[in-house]
Short mmCIF file of C-alpha atoms in Angstrom, two decimals:
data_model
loop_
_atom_site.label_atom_id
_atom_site.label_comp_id
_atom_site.label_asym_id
_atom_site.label_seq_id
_atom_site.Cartn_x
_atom_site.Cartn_y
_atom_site.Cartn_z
CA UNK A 1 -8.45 -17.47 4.15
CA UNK A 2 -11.96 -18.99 2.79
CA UNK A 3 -11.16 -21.65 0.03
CA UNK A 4 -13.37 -20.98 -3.05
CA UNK A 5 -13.15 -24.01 -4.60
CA UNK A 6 -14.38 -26.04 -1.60
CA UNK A 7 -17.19 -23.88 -1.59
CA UNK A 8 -18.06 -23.95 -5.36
CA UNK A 9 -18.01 -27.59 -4.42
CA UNK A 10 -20.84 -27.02 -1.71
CA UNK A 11 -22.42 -24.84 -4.28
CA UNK A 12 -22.83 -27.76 -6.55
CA UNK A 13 -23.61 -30.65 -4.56
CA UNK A 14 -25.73 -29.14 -1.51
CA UNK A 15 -29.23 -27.84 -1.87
CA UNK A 16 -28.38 -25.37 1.33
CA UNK A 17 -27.21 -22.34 2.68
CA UNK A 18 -23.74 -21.25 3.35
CA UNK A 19 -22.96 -19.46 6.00
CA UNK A 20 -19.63 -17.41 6.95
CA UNK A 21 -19.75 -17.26 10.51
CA UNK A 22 -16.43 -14.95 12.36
CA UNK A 23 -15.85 -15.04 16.10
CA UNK A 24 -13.25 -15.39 19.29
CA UNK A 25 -13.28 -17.90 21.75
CA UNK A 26 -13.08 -14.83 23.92
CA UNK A 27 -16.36 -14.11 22.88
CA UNK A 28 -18.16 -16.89 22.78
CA UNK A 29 -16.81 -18.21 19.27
CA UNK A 30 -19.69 -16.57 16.90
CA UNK A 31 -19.88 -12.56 16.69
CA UNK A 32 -21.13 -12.31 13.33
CA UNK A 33 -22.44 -13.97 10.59
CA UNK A 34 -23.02 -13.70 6.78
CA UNK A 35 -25.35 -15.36 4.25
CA UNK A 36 -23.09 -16.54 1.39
CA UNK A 37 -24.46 -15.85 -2.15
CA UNK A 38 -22.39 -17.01 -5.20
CA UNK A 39 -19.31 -17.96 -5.47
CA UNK A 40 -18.35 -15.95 -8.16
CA UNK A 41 -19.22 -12.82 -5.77
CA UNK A 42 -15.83 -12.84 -3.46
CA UNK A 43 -12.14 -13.53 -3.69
CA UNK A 44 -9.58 -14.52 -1.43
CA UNK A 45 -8.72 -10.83 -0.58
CA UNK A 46 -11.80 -9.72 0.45
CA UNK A 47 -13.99 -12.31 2.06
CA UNK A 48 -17.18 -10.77 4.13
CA UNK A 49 -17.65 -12.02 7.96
CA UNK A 50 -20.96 -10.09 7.70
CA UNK A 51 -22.95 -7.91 10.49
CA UNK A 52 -23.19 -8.42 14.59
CA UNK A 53 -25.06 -11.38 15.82
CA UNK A 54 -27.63 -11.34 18.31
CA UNK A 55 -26.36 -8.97 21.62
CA UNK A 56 -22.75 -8.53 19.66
CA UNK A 57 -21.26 -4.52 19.26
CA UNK A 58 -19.45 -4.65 16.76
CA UNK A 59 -16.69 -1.74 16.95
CA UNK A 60 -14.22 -0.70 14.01
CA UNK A 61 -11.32 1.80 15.49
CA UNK A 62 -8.38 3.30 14.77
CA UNK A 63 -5.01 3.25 17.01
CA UNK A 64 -6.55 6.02 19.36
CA UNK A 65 -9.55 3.62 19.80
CA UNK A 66 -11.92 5.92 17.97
CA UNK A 67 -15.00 4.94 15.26
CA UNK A 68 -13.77 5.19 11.75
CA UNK A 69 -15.65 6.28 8.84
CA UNK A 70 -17.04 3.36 6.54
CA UNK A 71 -14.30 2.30 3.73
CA UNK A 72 -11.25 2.92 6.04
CA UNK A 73 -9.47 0.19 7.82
CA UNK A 74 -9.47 -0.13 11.63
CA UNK A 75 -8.90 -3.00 14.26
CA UNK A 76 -12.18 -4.79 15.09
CA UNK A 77 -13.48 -4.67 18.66
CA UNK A 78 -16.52 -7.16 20.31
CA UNK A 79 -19.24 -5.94 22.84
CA UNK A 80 -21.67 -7.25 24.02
CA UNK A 81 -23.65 -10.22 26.38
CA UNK A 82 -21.21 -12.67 24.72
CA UNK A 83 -17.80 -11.28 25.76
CA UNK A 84 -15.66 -12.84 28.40
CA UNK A 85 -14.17 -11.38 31.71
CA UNK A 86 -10.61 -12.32 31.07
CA UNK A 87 -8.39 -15.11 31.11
CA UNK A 88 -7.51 -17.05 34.08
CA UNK A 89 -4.27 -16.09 35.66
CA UNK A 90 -3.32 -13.54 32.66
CA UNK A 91 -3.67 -10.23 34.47
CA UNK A 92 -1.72 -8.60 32.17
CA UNK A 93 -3.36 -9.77 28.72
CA UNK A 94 -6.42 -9.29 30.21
CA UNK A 95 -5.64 -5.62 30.79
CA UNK A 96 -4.18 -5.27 27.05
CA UNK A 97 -7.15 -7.70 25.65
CA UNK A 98 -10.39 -6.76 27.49
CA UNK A 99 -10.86 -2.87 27.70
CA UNK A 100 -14.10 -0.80 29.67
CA UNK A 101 -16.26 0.08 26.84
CA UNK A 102 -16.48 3.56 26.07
CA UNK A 103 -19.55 3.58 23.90
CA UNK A 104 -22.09 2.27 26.12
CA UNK A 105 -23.39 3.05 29.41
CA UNK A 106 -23.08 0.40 32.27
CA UNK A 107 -27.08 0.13 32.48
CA UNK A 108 -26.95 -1.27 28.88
CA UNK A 109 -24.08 -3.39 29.27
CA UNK A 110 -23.28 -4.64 32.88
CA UNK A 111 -19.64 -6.20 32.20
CA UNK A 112 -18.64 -3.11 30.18
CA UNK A 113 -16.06 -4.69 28.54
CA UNK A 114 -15.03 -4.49 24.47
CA UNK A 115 -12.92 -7.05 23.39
CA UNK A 116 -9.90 -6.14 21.03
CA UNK A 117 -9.50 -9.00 18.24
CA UNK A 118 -6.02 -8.30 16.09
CA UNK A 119 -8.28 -8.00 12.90
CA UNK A 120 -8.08 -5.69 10.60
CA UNK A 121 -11.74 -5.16 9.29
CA UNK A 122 -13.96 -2.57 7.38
CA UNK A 123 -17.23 -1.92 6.45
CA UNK A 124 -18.84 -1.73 3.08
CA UNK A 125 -21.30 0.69 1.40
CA UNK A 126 -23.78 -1.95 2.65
CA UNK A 127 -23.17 -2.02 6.07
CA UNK A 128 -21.38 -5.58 5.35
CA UNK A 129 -18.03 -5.83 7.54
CA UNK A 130 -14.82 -7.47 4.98
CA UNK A 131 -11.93 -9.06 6.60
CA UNK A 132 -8.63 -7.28 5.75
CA UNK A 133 -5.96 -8.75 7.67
CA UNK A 134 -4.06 -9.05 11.10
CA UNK A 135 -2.87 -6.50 13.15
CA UNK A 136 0.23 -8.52 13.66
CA UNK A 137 0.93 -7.81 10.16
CA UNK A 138 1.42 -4.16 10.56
CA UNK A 139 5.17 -2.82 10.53
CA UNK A 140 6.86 0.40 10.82
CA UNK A 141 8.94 1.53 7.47
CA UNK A 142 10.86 5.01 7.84
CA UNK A 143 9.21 5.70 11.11
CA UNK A 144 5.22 5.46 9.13
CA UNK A 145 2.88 2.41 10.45
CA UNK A 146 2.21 0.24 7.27
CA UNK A 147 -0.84 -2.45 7.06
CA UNK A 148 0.67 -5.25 4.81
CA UNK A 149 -2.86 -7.26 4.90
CA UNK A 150 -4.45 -3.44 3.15
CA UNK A 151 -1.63 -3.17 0.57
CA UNK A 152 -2.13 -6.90 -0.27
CA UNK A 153 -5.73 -6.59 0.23
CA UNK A 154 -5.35 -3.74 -2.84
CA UNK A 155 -3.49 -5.75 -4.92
CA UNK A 156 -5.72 -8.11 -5.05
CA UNK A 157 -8.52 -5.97 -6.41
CA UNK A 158 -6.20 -5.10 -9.37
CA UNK A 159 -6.87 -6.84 -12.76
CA UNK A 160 -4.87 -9.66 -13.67
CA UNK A 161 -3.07 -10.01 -10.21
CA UNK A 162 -4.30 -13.67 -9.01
CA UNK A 163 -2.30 -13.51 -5.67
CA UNK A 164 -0.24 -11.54 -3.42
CA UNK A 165 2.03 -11.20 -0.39
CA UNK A 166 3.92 -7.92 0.67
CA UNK A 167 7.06 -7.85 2.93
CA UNK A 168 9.61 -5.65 4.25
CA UNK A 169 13.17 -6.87 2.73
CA UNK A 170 16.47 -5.52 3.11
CA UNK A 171 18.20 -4.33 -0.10
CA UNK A 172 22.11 -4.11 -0.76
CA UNK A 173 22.67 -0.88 1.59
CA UNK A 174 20.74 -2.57 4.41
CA UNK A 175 17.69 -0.64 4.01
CA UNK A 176 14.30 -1.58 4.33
CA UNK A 177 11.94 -1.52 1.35
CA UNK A 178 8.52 -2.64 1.21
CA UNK A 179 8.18 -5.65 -1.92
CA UNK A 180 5.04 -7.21 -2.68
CA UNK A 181 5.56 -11.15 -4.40
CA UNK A 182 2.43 -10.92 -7.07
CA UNK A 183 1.23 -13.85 -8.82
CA UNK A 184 -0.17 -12.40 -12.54
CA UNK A 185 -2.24 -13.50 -15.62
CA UNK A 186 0.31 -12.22 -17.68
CA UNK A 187 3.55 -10.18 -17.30
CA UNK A 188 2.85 -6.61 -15.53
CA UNK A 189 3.47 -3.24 -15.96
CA UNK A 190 4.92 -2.34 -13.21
CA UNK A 191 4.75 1.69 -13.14
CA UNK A 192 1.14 1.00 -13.91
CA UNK A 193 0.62 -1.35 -11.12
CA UNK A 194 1.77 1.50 -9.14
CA UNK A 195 -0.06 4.25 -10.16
CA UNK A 196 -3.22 2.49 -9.99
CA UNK A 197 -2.76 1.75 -6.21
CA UNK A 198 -2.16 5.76 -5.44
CA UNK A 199 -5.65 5.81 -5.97
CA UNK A 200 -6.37 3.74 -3.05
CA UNK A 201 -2.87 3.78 -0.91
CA UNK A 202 -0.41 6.83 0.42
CA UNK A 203 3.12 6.72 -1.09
CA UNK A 204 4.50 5.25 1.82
CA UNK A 205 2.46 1.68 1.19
CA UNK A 206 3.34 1.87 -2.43
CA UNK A 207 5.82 -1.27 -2.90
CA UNK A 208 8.72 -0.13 -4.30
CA UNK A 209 9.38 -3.51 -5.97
CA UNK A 210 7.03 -6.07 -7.37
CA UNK A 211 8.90 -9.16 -8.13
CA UNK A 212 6.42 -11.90 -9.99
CA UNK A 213 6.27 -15.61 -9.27
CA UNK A 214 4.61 -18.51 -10.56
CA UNK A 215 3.15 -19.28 -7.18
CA UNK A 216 3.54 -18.16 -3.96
CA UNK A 217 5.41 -20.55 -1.70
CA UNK A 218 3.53 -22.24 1.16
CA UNK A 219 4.75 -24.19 4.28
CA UNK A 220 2.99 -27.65 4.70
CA UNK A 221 0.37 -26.07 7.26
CA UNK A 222 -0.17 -23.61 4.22
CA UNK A 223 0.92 -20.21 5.13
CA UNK A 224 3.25 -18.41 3.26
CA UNK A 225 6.88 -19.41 3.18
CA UNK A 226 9.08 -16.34 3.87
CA UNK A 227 11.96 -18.58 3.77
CA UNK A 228 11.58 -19.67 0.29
CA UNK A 229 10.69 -15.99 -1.19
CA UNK A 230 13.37 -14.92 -3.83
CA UNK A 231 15.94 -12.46 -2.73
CA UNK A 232 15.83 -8.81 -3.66
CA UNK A 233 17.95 -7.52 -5.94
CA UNK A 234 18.89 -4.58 -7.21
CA UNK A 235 20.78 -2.21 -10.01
CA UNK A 236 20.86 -2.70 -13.60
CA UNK A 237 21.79 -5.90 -15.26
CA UNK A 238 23.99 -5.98 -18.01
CA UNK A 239 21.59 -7.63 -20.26
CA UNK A 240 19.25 -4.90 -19.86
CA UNK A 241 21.60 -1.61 -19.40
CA UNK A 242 20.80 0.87 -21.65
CA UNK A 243 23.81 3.97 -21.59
CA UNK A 244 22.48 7.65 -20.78
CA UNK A 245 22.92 10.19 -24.51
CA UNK A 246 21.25 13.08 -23.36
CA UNK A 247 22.58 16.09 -21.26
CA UNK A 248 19.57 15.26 -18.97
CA UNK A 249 19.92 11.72 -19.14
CA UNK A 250 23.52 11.76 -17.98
CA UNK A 251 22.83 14.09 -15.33
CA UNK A 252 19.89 12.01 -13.43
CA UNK A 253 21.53 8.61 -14.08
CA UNK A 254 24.63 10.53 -12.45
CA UNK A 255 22.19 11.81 -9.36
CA UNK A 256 20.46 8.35 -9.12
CA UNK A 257 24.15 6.44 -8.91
CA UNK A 258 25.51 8.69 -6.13
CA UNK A 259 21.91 9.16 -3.98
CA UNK A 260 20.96 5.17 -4.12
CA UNK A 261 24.40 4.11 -3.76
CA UNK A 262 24.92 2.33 -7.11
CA UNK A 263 27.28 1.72 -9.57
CA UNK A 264 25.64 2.21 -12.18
CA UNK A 265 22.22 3.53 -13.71
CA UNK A 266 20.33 2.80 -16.96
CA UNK A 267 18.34 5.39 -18.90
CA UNK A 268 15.21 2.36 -18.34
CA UNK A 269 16.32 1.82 -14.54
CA UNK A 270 12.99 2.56 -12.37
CA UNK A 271 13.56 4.55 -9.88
CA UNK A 272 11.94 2.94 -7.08
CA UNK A 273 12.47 -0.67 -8.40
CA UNK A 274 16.29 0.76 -7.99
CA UNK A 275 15.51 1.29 -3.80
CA UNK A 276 13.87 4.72 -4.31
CA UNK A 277 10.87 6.17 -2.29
CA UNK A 278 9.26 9.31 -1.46
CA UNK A 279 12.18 10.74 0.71
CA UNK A 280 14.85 10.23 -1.51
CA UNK A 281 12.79 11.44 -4.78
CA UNK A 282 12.80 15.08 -3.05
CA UNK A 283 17.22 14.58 -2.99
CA UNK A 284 16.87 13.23 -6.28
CA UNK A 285 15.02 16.52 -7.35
CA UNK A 286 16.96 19.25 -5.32
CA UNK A 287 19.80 18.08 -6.68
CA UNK A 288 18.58 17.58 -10.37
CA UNK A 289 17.22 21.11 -10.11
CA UNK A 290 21.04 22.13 -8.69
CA UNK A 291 22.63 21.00 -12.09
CA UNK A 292 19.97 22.85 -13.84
CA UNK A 293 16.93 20.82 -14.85
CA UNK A 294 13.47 21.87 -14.36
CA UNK A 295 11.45 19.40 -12.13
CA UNK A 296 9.00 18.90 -9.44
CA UNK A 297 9.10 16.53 -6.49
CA UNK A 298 5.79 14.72 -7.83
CA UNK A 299 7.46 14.41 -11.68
CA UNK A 300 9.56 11.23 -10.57
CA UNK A 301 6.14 9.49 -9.21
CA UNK A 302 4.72 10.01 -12.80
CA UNK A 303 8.03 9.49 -14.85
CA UNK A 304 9.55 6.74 -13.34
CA UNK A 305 12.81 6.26 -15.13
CA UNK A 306 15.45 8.33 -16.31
CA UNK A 307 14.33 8.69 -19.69
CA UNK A 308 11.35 9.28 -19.20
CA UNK A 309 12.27 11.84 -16.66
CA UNK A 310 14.78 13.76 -18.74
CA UNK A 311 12.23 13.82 -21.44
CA UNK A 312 9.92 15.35 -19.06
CA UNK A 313 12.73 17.95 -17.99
CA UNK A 314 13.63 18.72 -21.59
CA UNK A 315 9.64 19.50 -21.86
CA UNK A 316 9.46 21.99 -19.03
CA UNK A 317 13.18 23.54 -20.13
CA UNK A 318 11.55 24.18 -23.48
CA UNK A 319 8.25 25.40 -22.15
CA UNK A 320 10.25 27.80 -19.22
CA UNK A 321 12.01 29.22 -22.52
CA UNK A 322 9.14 30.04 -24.71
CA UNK A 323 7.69 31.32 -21.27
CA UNK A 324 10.01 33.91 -21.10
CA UNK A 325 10.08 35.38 -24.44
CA UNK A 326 6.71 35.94 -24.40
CA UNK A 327 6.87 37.94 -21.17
CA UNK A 328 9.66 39.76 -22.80
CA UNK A 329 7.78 40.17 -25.87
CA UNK A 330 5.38 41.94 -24.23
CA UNK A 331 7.43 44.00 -21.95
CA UNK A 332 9.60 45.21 -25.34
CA UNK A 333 5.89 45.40 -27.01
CA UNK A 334 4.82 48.11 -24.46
CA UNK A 335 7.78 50.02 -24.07
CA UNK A 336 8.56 48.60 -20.85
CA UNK A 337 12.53 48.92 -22.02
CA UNK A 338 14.89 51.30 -22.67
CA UNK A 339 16.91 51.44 -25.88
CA UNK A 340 19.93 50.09 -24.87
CA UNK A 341 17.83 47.21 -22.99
CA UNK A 342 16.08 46.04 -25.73
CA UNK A 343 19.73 45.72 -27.42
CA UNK A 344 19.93 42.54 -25.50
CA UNK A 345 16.90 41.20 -25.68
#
């Protein structure tokens, strides 16, 4: 990633221009370019590499190797006068690496070759293309391709998160989940955090925990330490285990236990903090619905714990009820019954 601070220190001691410059080897090293304005104009999540140099294509595409529309992410690939023919005894990599380019004619480009970089890229209202992440960094969760460089690229934007890393960690059943390690201003709130990202992220790339640290642990070469992230855990600590009262509340703490295979649930347990996600919420549902509450499948993204749930459930129980005697009052109201049915109603 670009370091700020070094260049706020440019910023302050050089009279000059900085420029970002992005580019392979396999391409000979510079592919595009960007004029640097202020500091205070980027972050570490979103860093612009700028617009094609001088007899550079510059491709974004998705997995089938089509153009994508500008604001979605999509691996980078280099044309042009500048791209290589291969490497030297590699035949294979070369094939993967070094595809015929299907966007251009062989009269305009004679080596017909697009060069596939691993970066995950896209381009802004302006035209201006922002680094994202690696390729490498994309995982499969449940079957569903997930970017962790776009959901950490997200998180970043968010106000009040200062840094961010997302990874797929095994929880007590074995099971994957996807937790992002956030560094924060001040504590989060965490159903918040996640509604504000389904604005710009499907379920599926929602983390379903968000454990915060002080900093996020580096190696000496200064990547991120995997090693040394905290361990995820999960189910509801004494300290903070609050007893279901309520007919509802007993009922979906009772449906959360036996579906995510815990001991125990608390009335302020979070569903997907607790190893929930968007397969399970439609069990947790069906079988709420099955013991006689009145949800949807989208409720539990929107009321996240069990109280707040059961409240919700109470809600719609009360509003199903006063539903119904309307529609009866107006059936008795119109003589829609006979005598001995109006008796029971």
């Amino acid at each position: 990633p670009i370091n700020l601070q070094k260049i706020a220190q440019w910023e302050a001691q050089c009279q000059c221009k900085l420029v970002n410059s992005y580019g392979p080897t396999e391409c000979t090293d510079i592919a595009a370019y960007h004029v640097l304005d202020s500091v205070d104009n980027y972050d570490n999540k979103s860093f612009p590499i700028g617009q094609a140099n001088h007899n550079v294509l510059l491709y974004i595409l998705n997995e089938q190797q089509q153009l994508i529309p500008e604001g979605h992410v999509g691996e980078l690939y280099i044309g042009g006068k500048g791209v290589g023919l291969g490497y030297i005894n590699q035949p294979e990599l070369t094939e993967e690496k070094f595809i015929k380019n299907p966007f251009v004619s062989l009269e305009e480009d004679k080596n017909n070759l697009i060069y596939r970089t691993g970066d995950l890229v896209r381009y802004q209202s302006d035209g201006v293309i922002e680094y994202i992440g690696r390729v490498d960094f994309q995982v499969k969760l449940r079957g569903l391709r997930i970017e962790l460089g776009e959901i950490e690229y997200h998180l970043g934007k968010i106000n009040g998160i200062n840094d961010g890393v997302v990874r797929i960690v095994k929880d007590h059943n074995e099971v994957e989940q996807l937790v992002a390690y956030i560094v924060s201003e001040s504590s989060v709130d965490k159903e918040q955090l996640r509604i504000q990202l389904q604005d710009y992220l499907p379920e599926y790339m929602i983390p379903n925990h968000f454990i915060e640290l002080d900093s996020i642990p580096l190696t000496p070469n200064g990547k991120v330490d995997n090693k040394a992230l905290p361990e995820l855990e999960i189910g509801s600590s004494e300290e903070n285990y609050q007893a279901p009262e309520s007919e509802e509340e007993v009922i979906l703490c009772d449906v959360w236990s036996d579906i995510l295979n815990l001991e125990k649930v608390g009335v302020n347990d979070n569903f997907f903090e607790m190893g929930g996600d968007s397969i399970l919420s439609i069990q947790i549902i069906s079988r709420a619905n099955d013991k006689g509450l009145v949800l949807q499948a989208r409720d539990i993204f929107e009321y996240q714990t069990v109280a707040r749930l059961a409240h919700h459930a109470q809600t719609n129980a009360k509003n199903q009820r006063a539903e119904i005697k309307t529609e009866l009052g107006v059936i008795t109201g119109q003589g829609l019954l006979s005598p001995v049915q109006k008796r029971f109603f």
